[in-house]
PDB file of C-alpha atoms and ligand atoms in Angstrom:
ATOM      1  CA  MET A  12      87.426 130.831  95.097  1.00 67.00           C
ATOM      2  CA  ASN A  13      89.198 128.612  97.605  1.00 78.00           C
ATOM      3  CA  ASN A  14      91.721 126.020  96.547  1.00 91.00           C
ATOM      4  CA  PRO A  15      90.777 122.611  98.078  1.00 95.00           C
ATOM      5  CA  LEU A  16      94.428 121.571  98.470  1.00 97.00           C
ATOM      6  CA  TYR A  17      95.512 124.641 100.425  1.00 96.00           C
ATOM      7  CA  GLN A  18      97.327 123.528 103.617  1.00 97.00           C
ATOM      8  CA  LYS A  19      96.356 119.873 102.996  1.00 97.00           C
ATOM      9  CA  HIS A  20      98.624 116.886 103.877  1.00 98.00           C
ATOM     10  CA  ILE A  21      99.435 114.724 100.818  1.00 97.00           C
ATOM     11  CA  VAL A  22     100.043 111.306 102.345  1.00 96.00           C
ATOM     12  CA  SER A  23      98.213 108.858 100.084  1.00 95.00           C
ATOM     13  CA  ILE A  24      96.810 109.180  96.581  1.00 95.00           C
ATOM     14  CA  ALA A  25      93.544 107.811  97.959  1.00 92.00           C
ATOM     15  CA  ASP A  26      93.163 111.065  99.943  1.00 93.00           C
ATOM     16  CA  LEU A  27      92.767 113.012  96.675  1.00 97.00           C
ATOM     17  CA  SER A  28      89.536 113.260  94.696  1.00 97.00           C
ATOM     18  CA  ARG A  29      89.305 113.090  90.921  1.00 97.00           C
ATOM     19  CA  SER A  30      88.786 116.857  90.688  1.00 97.00           C
ATOM     20  CA  GLU A  31      91.826 117.488  92.937  1.00 97.00           C
ATOM     21  CA  LEU A  32      93.987 115.245  90.713  1.00 98.00           C
ATOM     22  CA  GLU A  33      92.729 117.104  87.643  1.00 97.00           C
ATOM     23  CA  LEU A  34      93.532 120.424  89.317  1.00 97.00           C
ATOM     24  CA  ILE A  35      97.127 119.309  90.016  1.00 97.00           C
ATOM     25  CA  VAL A  36      97.604 118.060  86.434  1.00 98.00           C
ATOM     26  CA  SER A  37      96.213 121.266  84.903  1.00 97.00           C
ATOM     27  CA  THR A  38      98.352 123.373  87.262  1.00 97.00           C
ATOM     28  CA  ALA A  39     101.460 121.384  86.223  1.00 97.00           C
ATOM     29  CA  SER A  40     100.650 122.109  82.552  1.00 97.00           C
ATOM     30  CA  LYS A  41     100.247 125.783  83.367  1.00 96.00           C
ATOM     31  CA  LEU A  42     103.554 125.961  85.258  1.00 97.00           C
ATOM     32  CA  LYS A  43     105.406 124.086  82.509  1.00 97.00           C
ATOM     33  CA  ALA A  44     104.120 126.608  79.950  1.00 97.00           C
ATOM     34  CA  SER A  45     104.536 129.714  82.145  1.00 96.00           C
ATOM     35  CA  PRO A  46     107.210 129.522  84.864  1.00 95.00           C
ATOM     36  CA  GLN A  47     106.414 131.407  88.101  1.00 95.00           C
ATOM     37  CA  VAL A  48     109.659 132.494  89.704  1.00 96.00           C
ATOM     38  CA  GLU A  49     108.241 134.221  92.800  1.00 95.00           C
ATOM     39  CA  LEU A  50     105.291 132.057  93.794  1.00 96.00           C
ATOM     40  CA  LEU A  51     107.069 130.612  96.861  1.00 97.00           C
ATOM     41  CA  LYS A  52     109.053 133.722  97.731  1.00 96.00           C
ATOM     42  CA  ASN A  53     109.756 133.746 101.514  1.00 96.00           C
ATOM     43  CA  LYS A  54     108.558 130.122 101.875  1.00 98.00           C
ATOM     44  CA  VAL A  55     110.896 127.568 103.455  1.00 98.00           C
ATOM     45  CA  VAL A  56     110.312 123.903 102.643  1.00 98.00           C
ATOM     46  CA  ALA A  57     111.904 121.039 104.613  1.00 98.00           C
ATOM     47  CA  SER A  58     113.231 118.142 102.495  1.00 98.00           C
ATOM     48  CA  CYS A  59     113.806 115.166 104.817  1.00 98.00           C
ATOM     49  CA  PHE A  60     115.067 111.946 103.240  1.00 97.00           C
ATOM     50  CA  PHE A  61     115.487 108.943 105.529  1.00 96.00           C
ATOM     51  CA  GLU A  62     115.948 106.698 102.460  1.00 94.00           C
ATOM     52  CA  ALA A  63     117.939 106.999  99.219  1.00 94.00           C
ATOM     53  CA  SER A  64     116.550 109.003  96.293  1.00 95.00           C
ATOM     54  CA  THR A  65     117.785 110.698  93.148  1.00 96.00           C
ATOM     55  CA  ARG A  66     114.721 111.918  91.226  1.00 97.00           C
ATOM     56  CA  THR A  67     112.238 112.575  94.008  1.00 97.00           C
ATOM     57  CA  ARG A  68     114.570 114.645  96.159  1.00 98.00           C
ATOM     58  CA  LEU A  69     116.292 116.572  93.388  1.00 98.00           C
ATOM     59  CA  SER A  70     113.131 117.324  91.387  1.00 98.00           C
ATOM     60  CA  PHE A  71     111.349 118.397  94.553  1.00 98.00           C
ATOM     61  CA  GLU A  72     114.190 120.717  95.592  1.00 98.00           C
ATOM     62  CA  THR A  73     114.433 122.072  92.016  1.00 98.00           C
ATOM     63  CA  ALA A  74     110.676 122.704  92.097  1.00 98.00           C
ATOM     64  CA  VAL A  75     110.932 124.755  95.306  1.00 98.00           C
ATOM     65  CA  GLN A  76     113.918 126.781  94.112  1.00 98.00           C
ATOM     66  CA  ARG A  77     112.485 127.512  90.664  1.00 98.00           C
ATOM     67  CA  LEU A  78     109.347 128.854  92.362  1.00 97.00           C
ATOM     68  CA  GLY A  79     111.503 131.244  94.427  1.00 98.00           C
ATOM     69  CA  GLY A  80     111.383 129.324  97.727  1.00 98.00           C
ATOM     70  CA  SER A  81     114.221 127.883  99.778  1.00 98.00           C
ATOM     71  CA  VAL A  82     114.984 124.387 101.031  1.00 98.00           C
ATOM     72  CA  ILE A  83     116.311 123.074 104.344  1.00 98.00           C
ATOM     73  CA  GLY A  84     116.793 119.419 105.158  1.00 97.00           C
ATOM     74  CA  PHE A  85     118.944 116.329 104.844  1.00 97.00           C
ATOM     75  CA  ASP A  86     119.446 113.431 102.441  1.00 96.00           C
ATOM     76  CA  ASP A  87     120.711 110.944 105.039  1.00 95.00           C
ATOM     77  CA  GLY A  88     118.444 110.343 108.035  1.00 94.00           C
ATOM     78  CA  GLY A  89     121.263 108.327 109.611  1.00 92.00           C
ATOM     79  CA  ASN A  90     123.134 111.559 110.216  1.00 91.00           C
ATOM     80  CA  THR A  91     120.372 113.247 112.253  1.00 94.00           C
ATOM     81  CA  SER A  92     119.460 113.143 115.941  1.00 94.00           C
ATOM     82  CA  LEU A  93     116.842 110.555 115.002  1.00 94.00           C
ATOM     83  CA  GLY A  94     119.489 108.365 113.377  1.00 93.00           C
ATOM     84  CA  LYS A  95     122.335 108.961 115.853  1.00 94.00           C
ATOM     85  CA  LYS A  96     120.692 109.716 119.220  1.00 95.00           C
ATOM     86  CA  GLY A  97     117.377 107.871 119.157  1.00 94.00           C
ATOM     87  CA  GLU A  98     115.035 110.860 118.820  1.00 96.00           C
ATOM     88  CA  THR A  99     111.542 109.761 117.796  1.00 97.00           C
ATOM     89  CA  LEU A 100     110.095 110.585 114.378  1.00 97.00           C
ATOM     90  CA  ALA A 101     107.212 112.380 116.104  1.00 97.00           C
ATOM     91  CA  ASP A 102     109.564 114.740 117.987  1.00 98.00           C
ATOM     92  CA  SER A 103     111.756 115.310 114.906  1.00 97.00           C
ATOM     93  CA  VAL A 104     108.718 116.215 112.798  1.00 98.00           C
ATOM     94  CA  GLN A 105     107.326 118.553 115.448  1.00 98.00           C
ATOM     95  CA  VAL A 106     110.607 120.477 115.551  1.00 98.00           C
ATOM     96  CA  ILE A 107     111.385 120.540 111.800  1.00 97.00           C
ATOM     97  CA  SER A 108     107.836 121.628 110.945  1.00 97.00           C
ATOM     98  CA  SER A 109     108.275 124.601 113.296  1.00 98.00           C
ATOM     99  CA  TYR A 110     111.107 125.801 111.008  1.00 98.00           C
ATOM    100  CA  SER A 111     109.289 125.397 107.695  1.00 98.00           C
ATOM    101  CA  ASP A 112     106.121 126.023 105.653  1.00 98.00           C
ATOM    102  CA  ALA A 113     105.864 122.450 104.316  1.00 98.00           C
ATOM    103  CA  PHE A 114     107.518 119.140 105.184  1.00 98.00           C
ATOM    104  CA  PHE A 115     108.491 116.748 102.380  1.00 98.00           C
ATOM    105  CA  MET A 116     109.743 113.319 103.466  1.00 97.00           C
ATOM    106  CA  ARG A 117     110.756 109.850 102.312  1.00 97.00           C
ATOM    107  CA  HIS A 118     110.992 107.078 104.889  1.00 96.00           C
ATOM    108  CA  PRO A 119     111.536 103.299 104.673  1.00 93.00           C
ATOM    109  CA  GLN A 120     108.599 102.448 106.967  1.00 95.00           C
ATOM    110  CA  GLU A 121     105.009 102.149 105.711  1.00 93.00           C
ATOM    111  CA  GLY A 122     102.828 104.661 107.542  1.00 96.00           C
ATOM    112  CA  ALA A 123     105.689 107.034 108.462  1.00 97.00           C
ATOM    113  CA  ALA A 124     104.222 109.927 106.448  1.00 98.00           C
ATOM    114  CA  ARG A 125     100.783 109.449 108.019  1.00 97.00           C
ATOM    115  CA  LEU A 126     102.383 109.509 111.478  1.00 98.00           C
ATOM    116  CA  ALA A 127     104.355 112.632 110.545  1.00 98.00           C
ATOM    117  CA  SER A 128     101.140 114.352 109.453  1.00 98.00           C
ATOM    118  CA  GLU A 129      99.748 113.854 112.971  1.00 98.00           C
ATOM    119  CA  PHE A 130     102.684 115.733 114.551  1.00 98.00           C
ATOM    120  CA  SER A 131     103.469 118.367 111.911  1.00 98.00           C
ATOM    121  CA  SER A 132     102.221 121.938 112.207  1.00 98.00           C
ATOM    122  CA  VAL A 133     102.575 122.359 108.394  1.00 98.00           C
ATOM    123  CA  PRO A 134     101.470 120.217 105.415  1.00 98.00           C
ATOM    124  CA  VAL A 135     103.329 116.892 105.046  1.00 98.00           C
ATOM    125  CA  ILE A 136     104.010 115.613 101.526  1.00 98.00           C
ATOM    126  CA  ASN A 137     104.870 111.916 101.259  1.00 97.00           C
ATOM    127  CA  GLY A 138     107.862 111.228  98.988  1.00 96.00           C
ATOM    128  CA  GLY A 139     107.511 107.455  99.467  1.00 94.00           C
ATOM    129  CA  ASP A 140     106.903 105.362 102.597  1.00 93.00           C
ATOM    130  CA  GLY A 141     108.276 101.814 102.348  1.00 88.00           C
ATOM    131  CA  SER A 142     106.299  99.727  99.838  1.00 83.00           C
ATOM    132  CA  ASN A 143     103.099 101.626 100.663  1.00 86.00           C
ATOM    133  CA  GLN A 144     102.575 104.853  98.681  1.00 89.00           C
ATOM    134  CA  HIS A 145     104.450 107.324  96.475  1.00 93.00           C
ATOM    135  CA  PRO A 146     101.763 109.905  95.695  1.00 95.00           C
ATOM    136  CA  THR A 147     103.961 112.579  94.095  1.00 97.00           C
ATOM    137  CA  GLN A 148     105.321 109.968  91.653  1.00 97.00           C
ATOM    138  CA  THR A 149     101.697 109.295  90.730  1.00 97.00           C
ATOM    139  CA  LEU A 150     101.101 112.995  90.122  1.00 98.00           C
ATOM    140  CA  LEU A 151     104.000 113.160  87.659  1.00 98.00           C
ATOM    141  CA  ASP A 152     102.830 109.887  86.073  1.00 98.00           C
ATOM    142  CA  LEU A 153      99.322 111.330  85.626  1.00 98.00           C
ATOM    143  CA  PHE A 154     100.755 114.542  84.190  1.00 98.00           C
ATOM    144  CA  SER A 155     102.924 112.541  81.741  1.00 98.00           C
ATOM    145  CA  ILE A 156      99.945 110.396  80.707  1.00 98.00           C
ATOM    146  CA  TYR A 157      97.740 113.452  80.222  1.00 98.00           C
ATOM    147  CA  GLU A 158     100.464 115.240  78.261  1.00 98.00           C
ATOM    148  CA  THR A 159     100.975 112.313  75.867  1.00 98.00           C
ATOM    149  CA  GLN A 160      97.418 110.953  75.568  1.00 98.00           C
ATOM    150  CA  GLY A 161      95.441 114.215  75.823  1.00 98.00           C
ATOM    151  CA  SER A 162      93.201 112.664  78.486  1.00 97.00           C
ATOM    152  CA  LEU A 163      93.300 110.385  81.529  1.00 98.00           C
ATOM    153  CA  GLU A 164      89.949 108.838  80.642  1.00 98.00           C
ATOM    154  CA  GLY A 165      89.331 105.300  79.380  1.00 97.00           C
ATOM    155  CA  LEU A 166      92.949 104.297  78.693  1.00 98.00           C
ATOM    156  CA  LYS A 167      94.354 100.767  78.480  1.00 98.00           C
ATOM    157  CA  VAL A 168      97.293 100.667  80.873  1.00 98.00           C
ATOM    158  CA  ALA A 169      99.619  97.711  81.563  1.00 98.00           C
ATOM    159  CA  PHE A 170     101.803  97.440  84.649  1.00 98.00           C
ATOM    160  CA  VAL A 171     104.849  95.168  84.397  1.00 97.00           C
ATOM    161  CA  GLY A 172     107.369  93.862  86.922  1.00 94.00           C
ATOM    162  CA  ASP A 173     107.250  94.103  90.677  1.00 90.00           C
ATOM    163  CA  LEU A 174     103.580  94.778  91.313  1.00 93.00           C
ATOM    164  CA  LYS A 175     103.735  93.439  94.866  1.00 89.00           C
ATOM    165  CA  TYR A 176     106.273  95.832  96.369  1.00 85.00           C
ATOM    166  CA  GLY A 177     106.051  98.595  93.743  1.00 87.00           C
ATOM    167  CA  ARG A 178     104.564 101.568  95.587  1.00 86.00           C
ATOM    168  CA  THR A 179     104.355 103.590  92.351  1.00 91.00           C
ATOM    169  CA  VAL A 180     102.098 100.925  90.829  1.00 94.00           C
ATOM    170  CA  HIS A 181      99.851 100.874  93.909  1.00 91.00           C
ATOM    171  CA  SER A 182      99.347 104.639  93.881  1.00 91.00           C
ATOM    172  CA  LEU A 183      98.875 104.908  90.097  1.00 96.00           C
ATOM    173  CA  THR A 184      96.249 102.145  89.832  1.00 96.00           C
ATOM    174  CA  GLN A 185      94.256 103.842  92.613  1.00 94.00           C
ATOM    175  CA  ALA A 186      94.418 107.191  90.793  1.00 97.00           C
ATOM    176  CA  LEU A 187      93.589 105.829  87.327  1.00 98.00           C
ATOM    177  CA  SER A 188      90.667 103.887  88.835  1.00 96.00           C
ATOM    178  CA  LEU A 189      88.923 107.266  89.054  1.00 97.00           C
ATOM    179  CA  PHE A 190      89.159 107.669  85.256  1.00 97.00           C
ATOM    180  CA  ASP A 191      87.586 104.441  83.958  1.00 95.00           C
ATOM    181  CA  CYS A 192      90.895 102.978  82.754  1.00 98.00           C
ATOM    182  CA  GLU A 193      91.384  99.268  82.029  1.00 98.00           C
ATOM    183  CA  PHE A 194      94.391  97.541  83.621  1.00 98.00           C
ATOM    184  CA  TYR A 195      96.631  94.667  82.536  1.00 98.00           C
ATOM    185  CA  PHE A 196      98.862  93.246  85.284  1.00 98.00           C
ATOM    186  CA  ILE A 197     101.991  91.424  84.069  1.00 96.00           C
ATOM    187  CA  ALA A 198     104.188  89.942  86.803  1.00 93.00           C
ATOM    188  CA  PRO A 199     105.651  86.683  88.031  1.00 89.00           C
ATOM    189  CA  PRO A 200     103.192  85.092  90.541  1.00 89.00           C
ATOM    190  CA  ALA A 201     105.593  85.891  93.416  1.00 85.00           C
ATOM    191  CA  LEU A 202     105.334  89.620  92.576  1.00 89.00           C
ATOM    192  CA  ALA A 203     101.613  89.831  91.751  1.00 94.00           C
ATOM    193  CA  MET A 204      99.420  92.781  92.801  1.00 95.00           C
ATOM    194  CA  PRO A 205      98.554  92.668  96.533  1.00 94.00           C
ATOM    195  CA  ASP A 206      95.179  91.096  97.326  1.00 96.00           C
ATOM    196  CA  TYR A 207      93.842  94.233  98.998  1.00 94.00           C
ATOM    197  CA  LEU A 208      94.282  96.240  95.774  1.00 94.00           C
ATOM    198  CA  ILE A 209      92.715  93.507  93.644  1.00 97.00           C
ATOM    199  CA  GLU A 210      89.734  93.491  96.045  1.00 97.00           C
ATOM    200  CA  GLU A 211      89.466  97.292  95.761  1.00 95.00           C
ATOM    201  CA  LEU A 212      89.372  97.062  91.959  1.00 97.00           C
ATOM    202  CA  LYS A 213      86.677  94.377  92.092  1.00 97.00           C
ATOM    203  CA  GLU A 214      84.571  96.439  94.492  1.00 97.00           C
ATOM    204  CA  LYS A 215      84.830  99.456  92.188  1.00 95.00           C
ATOM    205  CA  GLN A 216      84.086  97.239  89.141  1.00 97.00           C
ATOM    206  CA  ILE A 217      87.288  98.344  87.402  1.00 97.00           C
ATOM    207  CA  ARG A 218      88.202  96.190  84.375  1.00 98.00           C
ATOM    208  CA  PHE A 219      91.508  94.323  84.801  1.00 98.00           C
ATOM    209  CA  SER A 220      93.228  91.125  83.639  1.00 98.00           C
ATOM    210  CA  ILE A 221      96.363  89.215  84.638  1.00 97.00           C
ATOM    211  CA  HIS A 222      99.002  88.100  82.111  1.00 96.00           C
ATOM    212  CA  GLN A 223     102.350  86.341  82.069  1.00 91.00           C
ATOM    213  CA  SER A 224     104.066  88.181  79.224  1.00 92.00           C
ATOM    214  CA  ILE A 225     104.217  91.650  77.692  1.00 95.00           C
ATOM    215  CA  GLU A 226     103.880  90.419  74.115  1.00 95.00           C
ATOM    216  CA  THR A 227     100.384  88.999  74.620  1.00 96.00           C
ATOM    217  CA  VAL A 228      98.897  92.468  75.265  1.00 97.00           C
ATOM    218  CA  VAL A 229     101.333  95.149  74.075  1.00 98.00           C
ATOM    219  CA  ASN A 230      99.546  95.887  70.774  1.00 98.00           C
ATOM    220  CA  GLU A 231      96.335  96.895  72.614  1.00 98.00           C
ATOM    221  CA  LEU A 232      97.899  99.406  75.006  1.00 98.00           C
ATOM    222  CA  ASP A 233      97.973 103.185  75.380  1.00 98.00           C
ATOM    223  CA  VAL A 234     100.443 103.129  78.295  1.00 98.00           C
ATOM    224  CA  LEU A 235     103.018 100.470  79.225  1.00 98.00           C
ATOM    225  CA  TYR A 236     104.249 101.144  82.777  1.00 98.00           C
ATOM    226  CA  MET A 237     107.432  99.171  83.408  1.00 97.00           C
ATOM    227  CA  THR A 238     108.999  98.535  86.817  1.00 95.00           C
ATOM    228  CA  ARG A 239     112.015  96.578  87.955  1.00 87.00           C
ATOM    229  CA  VAL A 240     111.709  92.844  88.696  1.00 77.00           C
ATOM    230  CA  GLN A 241     113.858  92.632  91.780  1.00 69.00           C
ATOM    231  CA  ARG A 242     116.529  90.027  91.132  1.00 72.00           C
ATOM    232  CA  GLU A 243     117.206  89.612  94.843  1.00 69.00           C
ATOM    233  CA  ARG A 244     113.730  88.118  95.354  1.00 69.00           C
ATOM    234  CA  PHE A 245     114.551  85.015  93.231  1.00 74.00           C
ATOM    235  CA  ASP A 246     117.319  82.431  93.025  1.00 82.00           C
ATOM    236  CA  GLU A 247     119.486  82.972  89.938  1.00 86.00           C
ATOM    237  CA  THR A 248     118.076  80.057  87.882  1.00 86.00           C
ATOM    238  CA  GLU A 249     114.511  81.142  88.545  1.00 80.00           C
ATOM    239  CA  TYR A 250     115.380  84.767  87.731  1.00 79.00           C
ATOM    240  CA  GLN A 251     116.960  83.861  84.373  1.00 80.00           C
ATOM    241  CA  HIS A 252     113.822  81.840  83.548  1.00 75.00           C
ATOM    242  CA  ILE A 253     111.291  84.595  84.332  1.00 72.00           C
ATOM    243  CA  LYS A 254     113.372  87.550  83.175  1.00 71.00           C
ATOM    244  CA  SER A 255     112.664  87.302  79.443  1.00 69.00           C
ATOM    245  CA  SER A 256     108.901  87.690  79.969  1.00 73.00           C
ATOM    246  CA  PHE A 257     109.338  90.959  81.815  1.00 89.00           C
ATOM    247  CA  VAL A 258     112.077  92.696  79.833  1.00 92.00           C
ATOM    248  CA  LEU A 259     111.053  95.077  77.044  1.00 96.00           C
ATOM    249  CA  ASN A 260     113.060  95.496  73.856  1.00 96.00           C
ATOM    250  CA  ALA A 261     112.410  97.437  70.640  1.00 98.00           C
ATOM    251  CA  SER A 262     111.533  94.337  68.603  1.00 97.00           C
ATOM    252  CA  MET A 263     108.423  93.871  70.797  1.00 97.00           C
ATOM    253  CA  LEU A 264     107.079  97.289  69.731  1.00 98.00           C
ATOM    254  CA  GLY A 265     106.743  96.604  65.983  1.00 98.00           C
ATOM    255  CA  ARG A 266     102.911  96.543  65.885  1.00 98.00           C
ATOM    256  CA  VAL A 267     101.885  98.759  68.798  1.00 98.00           C
ATOM    257  CA  LYS A 268      99.409 101.672  68.676  1.00 98.00           C
ATOM    258  CA  SER A 269     101.015 104.936  67.512  1.00 98.00           C
ATOM    259  CA  ASN A 270     100.042 106.720  70.757  1.00 98.00           C
ATOM    260  CA  LEU A 271     101.696 104.092  73.021  1.00 98.00           C
ATOM    261  CA  LYS A 272     104.041 105.527  75.613  1.00 98.00           C
ATOM    262  CA  VAL A 273     106.421 103.459  77.725  1.00 98.00           C
ATOM    263  CA  LEU A 274     106.749 104.867  81.242  1.00 98.00           C
ATOM    264  CA  HIS A 275     108.997 103.804  84.127  1.00 98.00           C
ATOM    265  CA  PRO A 276     109.426 105.527  87.511  1.00 97.00           C
ATOM    266  CA  LEU A 277     113.180 104.843  87.225  1.00 96.00           C
ATOM    267  CA  PRO A 278     115.783 103.802  88.150  1.00 92.00           C
ATOM    268  CA  ARG A 279     115.749 101.078  85.489  1.00 92.00           C
ATOM    269  CA  ILE A 280     118.163  98.209  85.812  1.00 87.00           C
ATOM    270  CA  ASP A 281     117.769  95.896  82.813  1.00 87.00           C
ATOM    271  CA  GLU A 282     113.995  95.649  82.322  1.00 92.00           C
ATOM    272  CA  ILE A 283     113.970  98.107  79.388  1.00 96.00           C
ATOM    273  CA  ASP A 284     116.624  97.437  76.782  1.00 96.00           C
ATOM    274  CA  SER A 285     118.444 100.596  75.719  1.00 97.00           C
ATOM    275  CA  ASP A 286     117.236 100.024  72.109  1.00 98.00           C
ATOM    276  CA  VAL A 287     113.770 101.158  73.303  1.00 98.00           C
ATOM    277  CA  ASP A 288     115.225 104.597  74.125  1.00 98.00           C
ATOM    278  CA  GLU A 289     115.500 105.393  70.401  1.00 97.00           C
ATOM    279  CA  THR A 290     111.844 104.556  69.644  1.00 98.00           C
ATOM    280  CA  PRO A 291     109.031 107.151  69.653  1.00 98.00           C
ATOM    281  CA  TYR A 292     107.378 105.192  72.466  1.00 98.00           C
ATOM    282  CA  ALA A 293     110.019 105.834  75.153  1.00 98.00           C
ATOM    283  CA  TYR A 294     108.902 108.587  77.523  1.00 98.00           C
ATOM    284  CA  TYR A 295     110.606 107.717  80.833  1.00 98.00           C
ATOM    285  CA  PHE A 296     113.210 110.467  80.799  1.00 98.00           C
ATOM    286  CA  GLN A 297     110.621 113.169  79.957  1.00 98.00           C
ATOM    287  CA  GLN A 298     108.467 111.587  82.699  1.00 98.00           C
ATOM    288  CA  ALA A 299     111.297 112.069  85.222  1.00 98.00           C
ATOM    289  CA  GLN A 300     111.676 115.701  84.105  1.00 98.00           C
ATOM    290  CA  ASN A 301     107.925 116.190  84.581  1.00 98.00           C
ATOM    291  CA  GLY A 302     108.568 115.485  88.267  1.00 98.00           C
ATOM    292  CA  VAL A 303     109.644 119.115  88.608  1.00 98.00           C
ATOM    293  CA  TYR A 304     106.364 120.488  87.163  1.00 98.00           C
ATOM    294  CA  ALA A 305     104.095 118.071  89.037  1.00 98.00           C
ATOM    295  CA  ARG A 306     105.822 118.861  92.339  1.00 98.00           C
ATOM    296  CA  GLN A 307     105.743 122.578  91.557  1.00 98.00           C
ATOM    297  CA  ALA A 308     101.994 122.278  90.996  1.00 97.00           C
ATOM    298  CA  LEU A 309     101.490 120.499  94.296  1.00 98.00           C
ATOM    299  CA  LEU A 310     103.585 123.031  96.204  1.00 97.00           C
ATOM    300  CA  ALA A 311     101.820 125.948  94.517  1.00 97.00           C
ATOM    301  CA  LEU A 312      98.420 124.567  95.519  1.00 97.00           C
ATOM    302  CA  VAL A 313      99.347 123.454  99.042  1.00 97.00           C
ATOM    303  CA  LEU A 314     101.206 126.651  99.925  1.00 97.00           C
ATOM    304  CA  THR A 315      99.213 129.365  98.142  1.00 96.00           C
ATOM    305  CA  ASN A 316      95.461 129.749  98.210  1.00 90.00           C
ATOM    306  CA  GLN A 317      94.736 131.325  94.856  1.00 73.00           C
ATOM    307  CA  TYR A 318      97.191 129.920  92.316  1.00 71.00           C
ATOM    308  CA  GLY A 319      95.817 127.310  89.913  1.00 62.00           C
ATOM    309  CA  VAL A 320      92.123 127.761  90.728  1.00 58.00           C
TER     310      VAL A 320
HETATM  311  N1  LIG B  27     111.134 107.382  90.919  1.00 81.72           N
HETATM  312  C1  LIG B  27     111.750 107.598  92.094  1.00 81.72           C
HETATM  313  O1  LIG B  27     111.113 107.644  93.176  1.00 81.72           O
HETATM  314  O2  LIG B  27     113.100 107.737  91.984  1.00 81.72           O
HETATM  315  P1  LIG B  27     114.103 108.003  93.196  1.00 81.72           P
HETATM  316  O3  LIG B  27     114.048 106.780  94.091  1.00 81.72           O
HETATM  317  O4  LIG B  27     115.434 108.213  92.565  1.00 81.72           O
HETATM  318  O5  LIG B  27     113.611 109.193  93.958  1.00 81.72           O
END
């Protein structure tokens, strides 16, 4: 049987079908339970970061190495011929892809990964392009949701914080739309979900509602997905006024459902009080660790034809 993800570019979550997402999640579960130390033996993966990262880069590189592959690349695009000598992204991608079996990149510009996929001779995996998409974060989010809820189907999921610029929120709502989930959007008006995503949800007849505080909905939820409200987008008085509605602390979790999990793509700044860390609902550090298994699953499927199917 052929694997539908073999040699496929992973640029946007919208490029993946429901059955492909399910395949990645089940493969991540399999790899977490049974490590495969030789699956990527003799494979070289390029890790090209034109923008800062802690989790995405390190979990991706850990994933490659724990599957027996090797990594080339850079974590500072400013110190490359693109950054220092004016080489185009298209030329850089063409050359780097000729050295490697897959090309993983993060770039500050929306659309950079799509452009790279047009010039790469090997599969391109998007590790985040500007405020557009972060599909591998979504894969680890889906895996974490599946692991804690036992299903991706029919869940009540709230998104809190910067829903306008938050690429992880954009990708995850698109993915969970395929599983009949209901969404609650909680953000200051200046950071509301982009219109194009709201229109998409309406067209697909996905249930969603918009709220101004966490407390009004928290007791109904299965998943509370927190993101950072970016202080720099407000003047200080306005920020202090809105902040309390979008910061989670343990006292707000007194009457929640027992299966609730609080997720966050991290880094957190001050939107989740550290007293939440001690509750059974906190799952953001396990979620970050799941980045290794989700990225292993993707690499296994993109680079080998038989594994996982
Ligand atoms: N969640 C995430 O993308 O983290 P990094 O920016 O540290 O990679």
